[in-house]
Coordinates of C-alpha atoms in Angstrom, one line a residue:
Chain A
X1 CA 76.1 70.8 102.1
X2 CA 72.5 71.1 101.1
X3 CA 71.6 72.9 104.3
X4 CA 74.5 75.2 103.8
X5 CA 73.3 76.2 100.4
X6 CA 69.7 76.5 101.5
X7 CA 70.7 78.9 104.3
X8 CA 72.8 80.9 101.9
X9 CA 69.9 81.1 99.4
X10 CA 67.6 82.3 102.2
X11 CA 69.8 85.2 102.8
X12 CA 70.2 85.9 99.1
X13 CA 66.4 85.9 98.7
X14 CA 66.0 88.3 101.7
X15 CA 68.6 90.7 100.3
X16 CA 67.3 90.7 96.8
X17 CA 63.7 91.3 98.0
X18 CA 64.9 94.3 99.9
X19 CA 67.0 95.6 97.1
X20 CA 64.3 95.2 94.4
X21 CA 61.7 96.8 96.6
X22 CA 63.8 99.8 97.3
X23 CA 65.8 99.8 94.1
X24 CA 67.7 102.9 95.3
X25 CA 71.0 101.1 96.0
X26 CA 71.1 99.3 92.7
X27 CA 70.1 102.4 90.7
X28 CA 72.8 104.4 92.5
X29 CA 75.4 101.8 91.8
X30 CA 74.5 101.9 88.1
X31 CA 74.5 105.7 88.0
X32 CA 77.8 105.8 89.8
X33 CA 79.4 103.4 87.3
X34 CA 78.1 105.5 84.5
X35 CA 79.5 108.7 86.0
X36 CA 82.9 107.1 86.5
X37 CA 82.9 106.1 82.8
X38 CA 82.1 109.6 81.7
X39 CA 84.7 111.0 84.1
X40 CA 87.3 108.6 82.7
X41 CA 86.4 109.5 79.2
X42 CA 87.3 113.1 79.9
X43 CA 90.3 112.2 82.1
X44 CA 92.0 110.0 79.5
X45 CA 90.7 111.4 76.2
X46 CA 91.5 108.0 74.8
X47 CA 91.7 108.0 71.0
X48 CA 91.7 104.7 69.2
X49 CA 95.5 104.3 69.3
X50 CA 95.7 104.7 73.1
X51 CA 92.6 102.6 73.6
X52 CA 94.6 99.5 73.2
X53 CA 96.5 100.3 76.4
X54 CA 93.7 101.7 78.6
X55 CA 90.7 99.8 77.5
X56 CA 90.8 97.2 80.3
X57 CA 91.1 99.9 82.9
X58 CA 88.3 101.9 81.4
X59 CA 86.1 98.8 81.5
X60 CA 87.0 97.6 85.0
X61 CA 87.4 100.8 87.1
X62 CA 83.7 101.7 87.1
X63 CA 82.9 98.1 88.2
X64 CA 85.6 98.1 90.9
X65 CA 84.6 101.4 92.3
X66 CA 80.8 100.9 92.1
X67 CA 81.1 97.5 93.7
X68 CA 83.2 99.0 96.4
X69 CA 80.7 101.6 97.4
X70 CA 77.7 99.4 96.9
X71 CA 78.9 96.5 98.9
X72 CA 79.9 98.9 101.7
X73 CA 76.3 100.0 101.9
X74 CA 74.9 96.4 101.5
X75 CA 76.9 95.2 104.5
X76 CA 76.1 98.3 106.5
X77 CA 72.4 97.5 106.3
X78 CA 73.0 94.5 108.6
X79 CA 75.1 96.4 111.0
X80 CA 72.4 99.1 111.4
X81 CA 69.7 96.7 112.2
X82 CA 71.8 94.5 114.6
X83 CA 71.1 91.7 112.2
X84 CA 74.5 90.2 112.6
X85 CA 73.8 89.4 116.2
X86 CA 70.5 87.9 115.1
X87 CA 72.1 85.8 112.4
X88 CA 74.8 84.7 114.8
X89 CA 72.3 83.1 117.1
X90 CA 70.5 81.3 114.2
X91 CA 71.4 77.6 113.9
X92 CA 73.2 78.0 110.6
X93 CA 76.8 77.7 109.6
X94 CA 78.2 81.2 109.8
X95 CA 80.0 80.6 106.5
X96 CA 76.6 80.2 104.8
X97 CA 75.6 83.7 106.1
X98 CA 78.7 85.0 104.4
X99 CA 78.1 83.1 101.2
X100 CA 74.5 84.3 101.1
X101 CA 75.6 88.0 101.5
X102 CA 78.2 87.4 98.9
X103 CA 75.9 85.9 96.3
X104 CA 73.4 88.7 96.8
X105 CA 76.1 91.3 96.3
X106 CA 77.5 89.4 93.3
X107 CA 74.1 89.5 91.6
X108 CA 73.7 93.2 92.2
X109 CA 77.2 93.9 90.8
X110 CA 76.4 91.7 87.7
X111 CA 73.3 93.8 87.2
X112 CA 75.5 96.9 87.2
X113 CA 77.8 95.2 84.7
X114 CA 74.9 94.6 82.4
X115 CA 74.7 98.3 82.1
X116 CA 78.3 99.4 82.4
X117 CA 79.9 97.0 79.9
X118 CA 77.6 97.8 77.0
X119 CA 78.1 101.5 77.9
X120 CA 81.8 101.0 77.7
X121 CA 81.4 99.8 74.1
X122 CA 79.2 102.7 73.3
X123 CA 81.2 105.4 74.9
X124 CA 84.7 104.3 73.9
X125 CA 84.1 102.5 70.6
X126 CA 86.6 99.7 70.9
X127 CA 86.7 97.2 68.0
X128 CA 84.5 94.2 68.4
X129 CA 86.0 91.8 70.9
X130 CA 88.3 89.1 69.6
X131 CA 86.7 86.6 71.9
X132 CA 83.4 87.3 73.6
X133 CA 83.3 84.1 75.6
X134 CA 86.7 85.0 77.1
X135 CA 85.4 88.5 78.0
X136 CA 82.3 87.2 79.6
X137 CA 84.3 84.5 81.5
X138 CA 86.7 87.1 82.7
X139 CA 83.9 89.4 83.8
X140 CA 82.3 86.5 85.7
X141 CA 85.4 85.2 87.4
X142 CA 86.9 88.6 88.1
X143 CA 83.8 90.0 89.7
X144 CA 83.3 86.9 91.8
X145 CA 86.7 87.1 93.5
X146 CA 86.6 90.9 94.0
X147 CA 83.0 90.8 95.4
X148 CA 83.9 88.0 97.8
X149 CA 86.8 89.8 99.4
X150 CA 84.9 93.1 99.3
X151 CA 82.1 91.5 101.4
X152 CA 84.5 90.1 103.9
X153 CA 86.5 93.3 104.3
X154 CA 83.4 95.4 104.4
X155 CA 82.3 93.6 107.5
X156 CA 85.7 94.3 109.0
X157 CA 85.6 97.9 108.0
X158 CA 82.1 98.4 109.5
X159 CA 83.5 97.5 112.9
X160 CA 86.2 100.1 112.7
X161 CA 86.4 103.8 113.5
X162 CA 87.3 104.5 109.9
X163 CA 84.2 102.8 108.6
X164 CA 83.9 102.6 104.8
X165 CA 87.2 104.3 104.3
X166 CA 89.0 101.2 105.5
X167 CA 87.4 98.9 102.8
X168 CA 89.5 100.1 99.9
X169 CA 92.6 100.2 102.1
X170 CA 92.1 96.5 102.9
X171 CA 90.8 95.4 99.5
X172 CA 93.1 97.0 96.9
X173 CA 96.4 95.6 97.9
X174 CA 95.0 92.1 98.4
X175 CA 93.1 92.2 95.1
X176 CA 96.2 93.1 93.0
X177 CA 96.6 89.6 91.5
X178 CA 92.9 89.6 90.5
X179 CA 93.3 93.1 88.9
X180 CA 96.4 91.9 87.0
X181 CA 94.6 88.8 85.7
X182 CA 91.4 90.6 84.6
X183 CA 93.3 93.4 82.9
X184 CA 95.4 90.9 80.9
X185 CA 92.4 88.8 80.1
X186 CA 90.4 91.8 79.0
X187 CA 93.2 92.9 76.8
X188 CA 93.4 89.5 75.2
X189 CA 89.6 89.3 74.8
X190 CA 89.4 92.7 73.2
X191 CA 92.5 92.9 71.0
X192 CA 94.6 90.4 69.0
X193 CA 97.6 90.4 71.3
X194 CA 99.7 88.0 73.3
X195 CA 98.1 84.7 72.2
X196 CA 98.1 81.7 74.5
X197 CA 98.6 83.8 77.6
X198 CA 95.0 83.5 78.7
X199 CA 95.3 80.1 80.3
X200 CA 97.8 81.2 82.9
X201 CA 95.6 84.1 83.9
X202 CA 92.4 82.1 83.9
X203 CA 94.2 79.7 86.2
X204 CA 95.3 82.5 88.5
X205 CA 91.7 83.8 88.6
X206 CA 90.3 80.4 89.2
X207 CA 92.7 79.7 92.1
X208 CA 92.1 83.2 93.5
X209 CA 88.4 82.8 93.4
X210 CA 88.4 79.4 95.0
X211 CA 90.8 80.4 97.7
X212 CA 89.2 83.7 98.5
X213 CA 85.7 82.2 98.6
X214 CA 86.7 79.2 100.8
X215 CA 88.8 81.2 103.3
X216 CA 86.1 83.9 104.0
X217 CA 83.5 81.1 104.5
X218 CA 85.8 79.4 107.0
X219 CA 86.8 82.5 108.8
X220 CA 83.5 84.4 108.8
X221 CA 82.4 83.0 112.2
X222 CA 85.3 84.9 113.8
X223 CA 84.0 88.1 112.4
X224 CA 80.5 87.5 113.5
X225 CA 81.4 86.8 117.1
X226 CA 80.2 89.4 119.5
Chain B
X1 CA 127.3 111.2 98.6
X2 CA 127.1 107.9 96.9
X3 CA 123.9 105.9 96.6
X4 CA 125.6 103.2 98.7
X5 CA 126.4 105.6 101.5
X6 CA 122.8 107.0 101.5
X7 CA 121.4 103.5 101.5
X8 CA 123.5 102.2 104.3
X9 CA 122.9 105.4 106.3
X10 CA 119.1 105.1 105.9
X11 CA 119.1 101.4 107.0
X12 CA 121.1 102.1 110.2
X13 CA 119.5 105.3 111.1
X14 CA 116.0 103.8 110.7
X15 CA 116.7 100.8 112.8
X16 CA 118.4 103.0 115.4
X17 CA 115.5 105.4 115.6
X18 CA 113.0 102.5 115.9
X19 CA 115.0 100.9 118.7
X20 CA 115.1 104.3 120.5
X21 CA 111.4 104.7 120.0
X22 CA 110.7 101.3 121.5
X23 CA 113.0 102.1 124.5
X24 CA 111.3 105.4 125.2
X25 CA 107.8 103.9 124.9
X26 CA 108.8 101.1 127.2
X27 CA 110.2 103.6 129.8
X28 CA 107.0 105.7 129.7
X29 CA 104.9 102.5 130.2
X30 CA 107.1 101.4 133.1
X31 CA 106.5 104.8 134.7
X32 CA 102.7 104.5 134.1
X33 CA 102.7 101.0 135.6
X34 CA 104.4 102.3 138.7
X35 CA 102.0 105.1 139.0
X36 CA 99.0 102.8 138.6
X37 CA 100.2 100.2 141.1
X38 CA 100.9 102.9 143.6
X39 CA 97.5 104.3 143.1
X40 CA 96.0 100.9 143.6
X41 CA 98.0 100.4 146.8
X42 CA 96.8 103.8 148.0
X43 CA 93.2 102.7 147.5
X44 CA 93.5 99.7 149.8
Chain C
X1 CA 107.6 84.6 131.8
X2 CA 108.1 88.3 131.4
X3 CA 111.6 88.1 132.8
X4 CA 112.6 85.3 130.5
X5 CA 111.5 87.4 127.5
X6 CA 113.4 90.4 128.9
X7 CA 116.5 88.3 129.3
X8 CA 116.2 87.1 125.7
X9 CA 115.7 90.6 124.5
X10 CA 118.9 91.8 126.2
X11 CA 120.9 88.8 124.9
X12 CA 119.7 89.2 121.4
X13 CA 120.2 92.9 121.5
X14 CA 123.9 92.6 122.3
X15 CA 124.3 89.7 119.9
X16 CA 122.7 91.7 117.2
X17 CA 125.0 94.6 117.8
X18 CA 128.0 92.4 117.6
X19 CA 126.9 90.6 114.4
X20 CA 125.9 93.9 112.7
X21 CA 129.3 95.4 113.5
X22 CA 131.1 92.3 112.2
X23 CA 128.8 92.4 109.2
X24 CA 130.2 95.8 108.2
X25 CA 133.5 94.2 107.6
X26 CA 131.9 91.5 105.4
X27 CA 129.7 93.9 103.4
X28 CA 132.3 96.7 102.8
X29 CA 135.6 94.9 102.9
X30 CA 135.4 91.1 102.6
X31 CA 133.0 91.1 99.7
X32 CA 134.6 92.0 96.4
X33 CA 133.4 94.8 94.2
X34 CA 130.9 93.6 91.6
X35 CA 132.2 93.6 88.0
X36 CA 129.5 95.5 86.3
X37 CA 127.6 97.3 88.9
X38 CA 130.4 98.6 91.1
X39 CA 130.3 99.3 94.8
X40 CA 126.6 100.2 94.9
X41 CA 125.9 96.5 94.5
X42 CA 126.9 96.2 98.2
X43 CA 123.4 97.6 99.0
X44 CA 122.1 94.2 97.8
X45 CA 123.2 92.5 101.0
X46 CA 121.0 94.8 103.1
X47 CA 118.3 94.7 100.5
X48 CA 118.0 91.0 100.4
X49 CA 118.7 90.4 104.1
X50 CA 115.8 92.8 105.1
X51 CA 113.6 91.2 102.4
X52 CA 114.0 87.7 103.7
X53 CA 113.4 88.7 107.3
X54 CA 110.3 90.7 106.3
X55 CA 108.9 87.5 104.8
X56 CA 109.8 85.7 108.1
X57 CA 108.0 88.5 109.9
X58 CA 104.8 88.1 107.9
X59 CA 105.0 84.3 108.2
X60 CA 105.0 84.8 111.9
X61 CA 102.0 87.1 111.6
X62 CA 100.2 84.2 109.9
X63 CA 101.2 81.7 112.5
X64 CA 100.3 83.9 115.5
X65 CA 97.0 85.0 113.9
X66 CA 96.0 81.3 113.5
X67 CA 97.1 80.5 117.0
X68 CA 95.1 83.5 118.4
X69 CA 91.9 82.5 116.6
X70 CA 92.4 78.9 117.8
X71 CA 93.5 79.4 121.4
X72 CA 92.3 83.0 122.1
X73 CA 95.4 83.6 124.3
X74 CA 96.2 87.3 124.2
X75 CA 99.9 86.7 124.0
X76 CA 99.6 85.3 120.5
X77 CA 98.0 88.5 119.5
X78 CA 100.9 90.5 120.9
X79 CA 103.3 88.5 118.8
X80 CA 101.3 89.0 115.7
X81 CA 101.0 92.7 116.1
X82 CA 104.7 93.0 116.9
X83 CA 105.8 90.9 114.0
X84 CA 103.7 93.0 111.6
X85 CA 105.2 96.2 112.8
X86 CA 108.8 95.1 112.6
X87 CA 108.0 93.5 109.2
X88 CA 106.7 96.7 107.9
X89 CA 109.8 98.5 109.1
X90 CA 112.0 95.9 107.2
X91 CA 109.8 96.1 104.1
X92 CA 110.2 99.9 104.1
X93 CA 113.9 99.4 104.1
X94 CA 113.7 97.0 101.2
X95 CA 111.7 99.6 99.3
X96 CA 114.3 102.3 100.0
X97 CA 117.4 100.3 99.3
X98 CA 115.9 98.9 96.1
X99 CA 115.5 102.2 94.2
X100 CA 118.8 103.4 95.6
X101 CA 120.5 100.4 94.1
X102 CA 118.5 100.6 90.9
X103 CA 119.1 104.3 90.1
X104 CA 122.8 104.0 89.3
X105 CA 122.4 100.6 87.7
X106 CA 119.4 101.2 85.5
X107 CA 119.2 105.0 85.5
X108 CA 115.7 104.8 86.9
X109 CA 114.4 104.9 90.4
X110 CA 111.6 102.5 89.8
X111 CA 110.6 100.0 87.1
X112 CA 107.1 98.4 87.3
X113 CA 108.6 95.7 85.2
X114 CA 110.7 94.4 88.1
X115 CA 108.5 91.8 89.7
X116 CA 110.4 91.6 92.9
X117 CA 110.2 95.3 93.6
X118 CA 106.5 95.5 92.6
X119 CA 105.6 92.4 94.7
X120 CA 107.4 94.0 97.7
X121 CA 105.4 97.2 97.2
X122 CA 102.1 95.2 97.3
X123 CA 103.3 93.3 100.4
X124 CA 104.1 96.6 102.1
X125 CA 100.6 97.9 101.3
X126 CA 98.9 94.8 102.6
X127 CA 100.7 95.0 106.0
X128 CA 100.3 98.7 106.3
X129 CA 96.6 98.0 105.8
X130 CA 96.9 95.4 108.6
X131 CA 98.5 98.0 110.9
X132 CA 95.8 100.6 110.1
X133 CA 93.1 97.9 110.7
X134 CA 94.7 97.2 114.1
X135 CA 94.8 100.8 115.0
X136 CA 91.2 101.5 114.1
X137 CA 89.4 98.8 116.0
X138 CA 89.7 98.3 119.7
X139 CA 89.4 95.4 122.0
X140 CA 88.7 91.7 121.4
X141 CA 86.8 92.2 118.2
X142 CA 89.8 94.2 116.8
X143 CA 92.2 91.4 117.6
X144 CA 90.0 88.8 116.0
X145 CA 89.4 90.9 112.9
X146 CA 93.1 91.6 112.6
X147 CA 93.9 87.9 112.9
X148 CA 91.5 87.1 110.0
X149 CA 93.2 89.7 107.9
X150 CA 96.6 88.5 108.9
X151 CA 95.7 85.1 107.5
X152 CA 94.2 86.4 104.3
X153 CA 97.1 88.7 103.8
X154 CA 99.8 86.1 104.0
X155 CA 97.9 83.6 101.8
X156 CA 97.8 86.3 99.2
X157 CA 101.5 86.8 99.2
X158 CA 102.5 83.8 96.9
X159 CA 99.7 84.7 94.6
X160 CA 100.9 88.2 94.3
X161 CA 104.4 87.0 93.6
X162 CA 103.3 84.6 90.9
X163 CA 101.0 87.0 89.2
X164 CA 103.4 89.9 89.2
X165 CA 106.1 87.6 87.8
X166 CA 103.8 86.6 84.9
X167 CA 102.7 90.2 84.4
X168 CA 106.3 91.3 83.8
X169 CA 107.5 88.2 82.1
X170 CA 108.0 90.0 78.9
X171 CA 110.5 92.5 80.3
X172 CA 112.6 90.6 82.9
X173 CA 114.7 93.3 84.5
X174 CA 115.3 92.0 87.9
X175 CA 117.1 94.0 90.4
X176 CA 118.1 91.1 92.6
X177 CA 121.0 88.7 93.2
X178 CA 120.1 87.1 89.9
X179 CA 121.5 90.1 88.0
X180 CA 124.7 89.9 89.9
X181 CA 127.8 87.8 89.2
X182 CA 127.9 86.1 92.6
X183 CA 131.3 84.9 93.8
X184 CA 131.9 82.7 96.8
X185 CA 132.7 85.7 99.1
X186 CA 129.5 87.3 98.1
X187 CA 127.4 84.3 99.0
X188 CA 129.2 84.1 102.4
X189 CA 128.5 87.9 102.9
X190 CA 124.9 87.5 102.0
X191 CA 124.4 84.6 104.4
X192 CA 126.1 86.4 107.2
X193 CA 124.2 89.6 106.7
X194 CA 120.9 87.7 106.6
X195 CA 121.8 86.0 109.8
X196 CA 122.8 89.3 111.4
X197 CA 119.5 90.8 110.4
X198 CA 117.6 87.8 111.6
X199 CA 119.1 88.2 115.1
X200 CA 118.3 91.9 114.8
X201 CA 114.8 91.1 113.8
X202 CA 114.2 88.8 116.7
X203 CA 115.7 91.4 119.1
X204 CA 113.3 94.1 117.7
X205 CA 110.4 91.6 117.8
X206 CA 111.0 90.7 121.4
X207 CA 111.4 94.4 122.4
X208 CA 108.1 95.1 120.7
X209 CA 106.3 92.2 122.3
X210 CA 107.5 93.3 125.7
X211 CA 106.1 96.7 124.9
X212 CA 102.8 95.1 124.1
X213 CA 102.8 93.1 127.3
X214 CA 103.6 96.3 129.4
X215 CA 100.8 98.1 127.6
X216 CA 98.4 95.2 128.3
X217 CA 99.4 95.2 132.0
X218 CA 98.9 98.9 132.2
X219 CA 95.4 98.6 130.7
X220 CA 94.5 95.8 133.2
X221 CA 95.7 97.9 136.1
X222 CA 93.7 100.9 134.8
X223 CA 90.6 98.8 134.6
X224 CA 91.0 97.6 138.2
X225 CA 91.7 101.1 139.4
X226 CA 88.7 102.8 137.7
X227 CA 86.2 100.0 138.1
X228 CA 86.7 99.3 141.8
X229 CA 85.0 102.6 142.6

């Protein structure tokens, strides 16, 4: 177990070193999220009354889309350099390779959220959140599950003729339960509605995260195989 | 035409067309298999 | 092996034809007209029967995906691919009969509040993604990747159901057998229709598997033909 985590962290360190040296991918993801938010502002013209209904979407869409594109690029790096074959021959659990890539991607998406979430509050002016811990928890757990599946499906998409286009086709249907959960939880966190519902959705998110972290770890070796 | 009639029709037409499509694809593959095995025999 | 499958295909084909013909009597004559919805409710039999068999199909995709990853025998992959295709066909029929039943009853083609219809839509999208995935990656790697997605997809199904149910729990407007006053004859009709469609499903599945096998045989012959030069 310790070895597993150490191998994963080695990969995380490698990825973060590359990303912070280049900075271009992280910056592009942040700018992309910002652009989506501005676009959404014009598309929805959400006044305060309508905000109640669309706030969750306005918060999460930039994250979902920016993560989608960013993780596609992150995984493509390995494909371009034939690193997958190299990692496959290394004496580590293939699952730890996945977990490492996933944690690295997760950190980058969290960094994007550090910018996009405050920006959401600035641009759309929602009232102060009813429950900040719930909002933060929802952001953490929601991003975790989404990123995990995005990493797995991204590796699959890289192998296909369609390339990056396949990633959203694979990811969006499977991530519907996560989207439902984070939208409800965000609504509850931001506005005083539907009390008591949050526990069900937190349970859904928790189960989703555990399941769709364990399964990819177990199945990743089949994707790595040459 | 009633919704019931349309629904029933769609179900049966769809299944029928799919079955036909499978049959025609199978026929074409059988032809191809014959061609290929003849070509292989000719090579010997 | 191939001949046994062909034999089963023929047997099931004729059996399916018989049962489906008999089923017409059940659905349109034996079953009584529903009190509140009227005759359009008869679509329910096809709607529910294709839905159950679609789930059967995707369950088979799961099983054969696991078997393929475990044993690496190509035939398991043929079964997985075939089950997915027939499953998507049946799911499409669920999504067509649903709104056709809903329109006269609710005066709306689609209600996002209906958890069953929404869950079926998601299911449809997941397996369409599976088919697109299969079509866009060739060879062994494609089969392996598809098998992984086949497993993830089916594991997701119960979670989708549960979460969509909870999402719409404030407005339960279910277009399903629960909204219907089910008499004894209706239950019998539903069971018979489901069985008829199950036989039909296995016939289509076998036909599709035999198609895959023929395609694989042709590919093997082509390889021999063009490599022996």
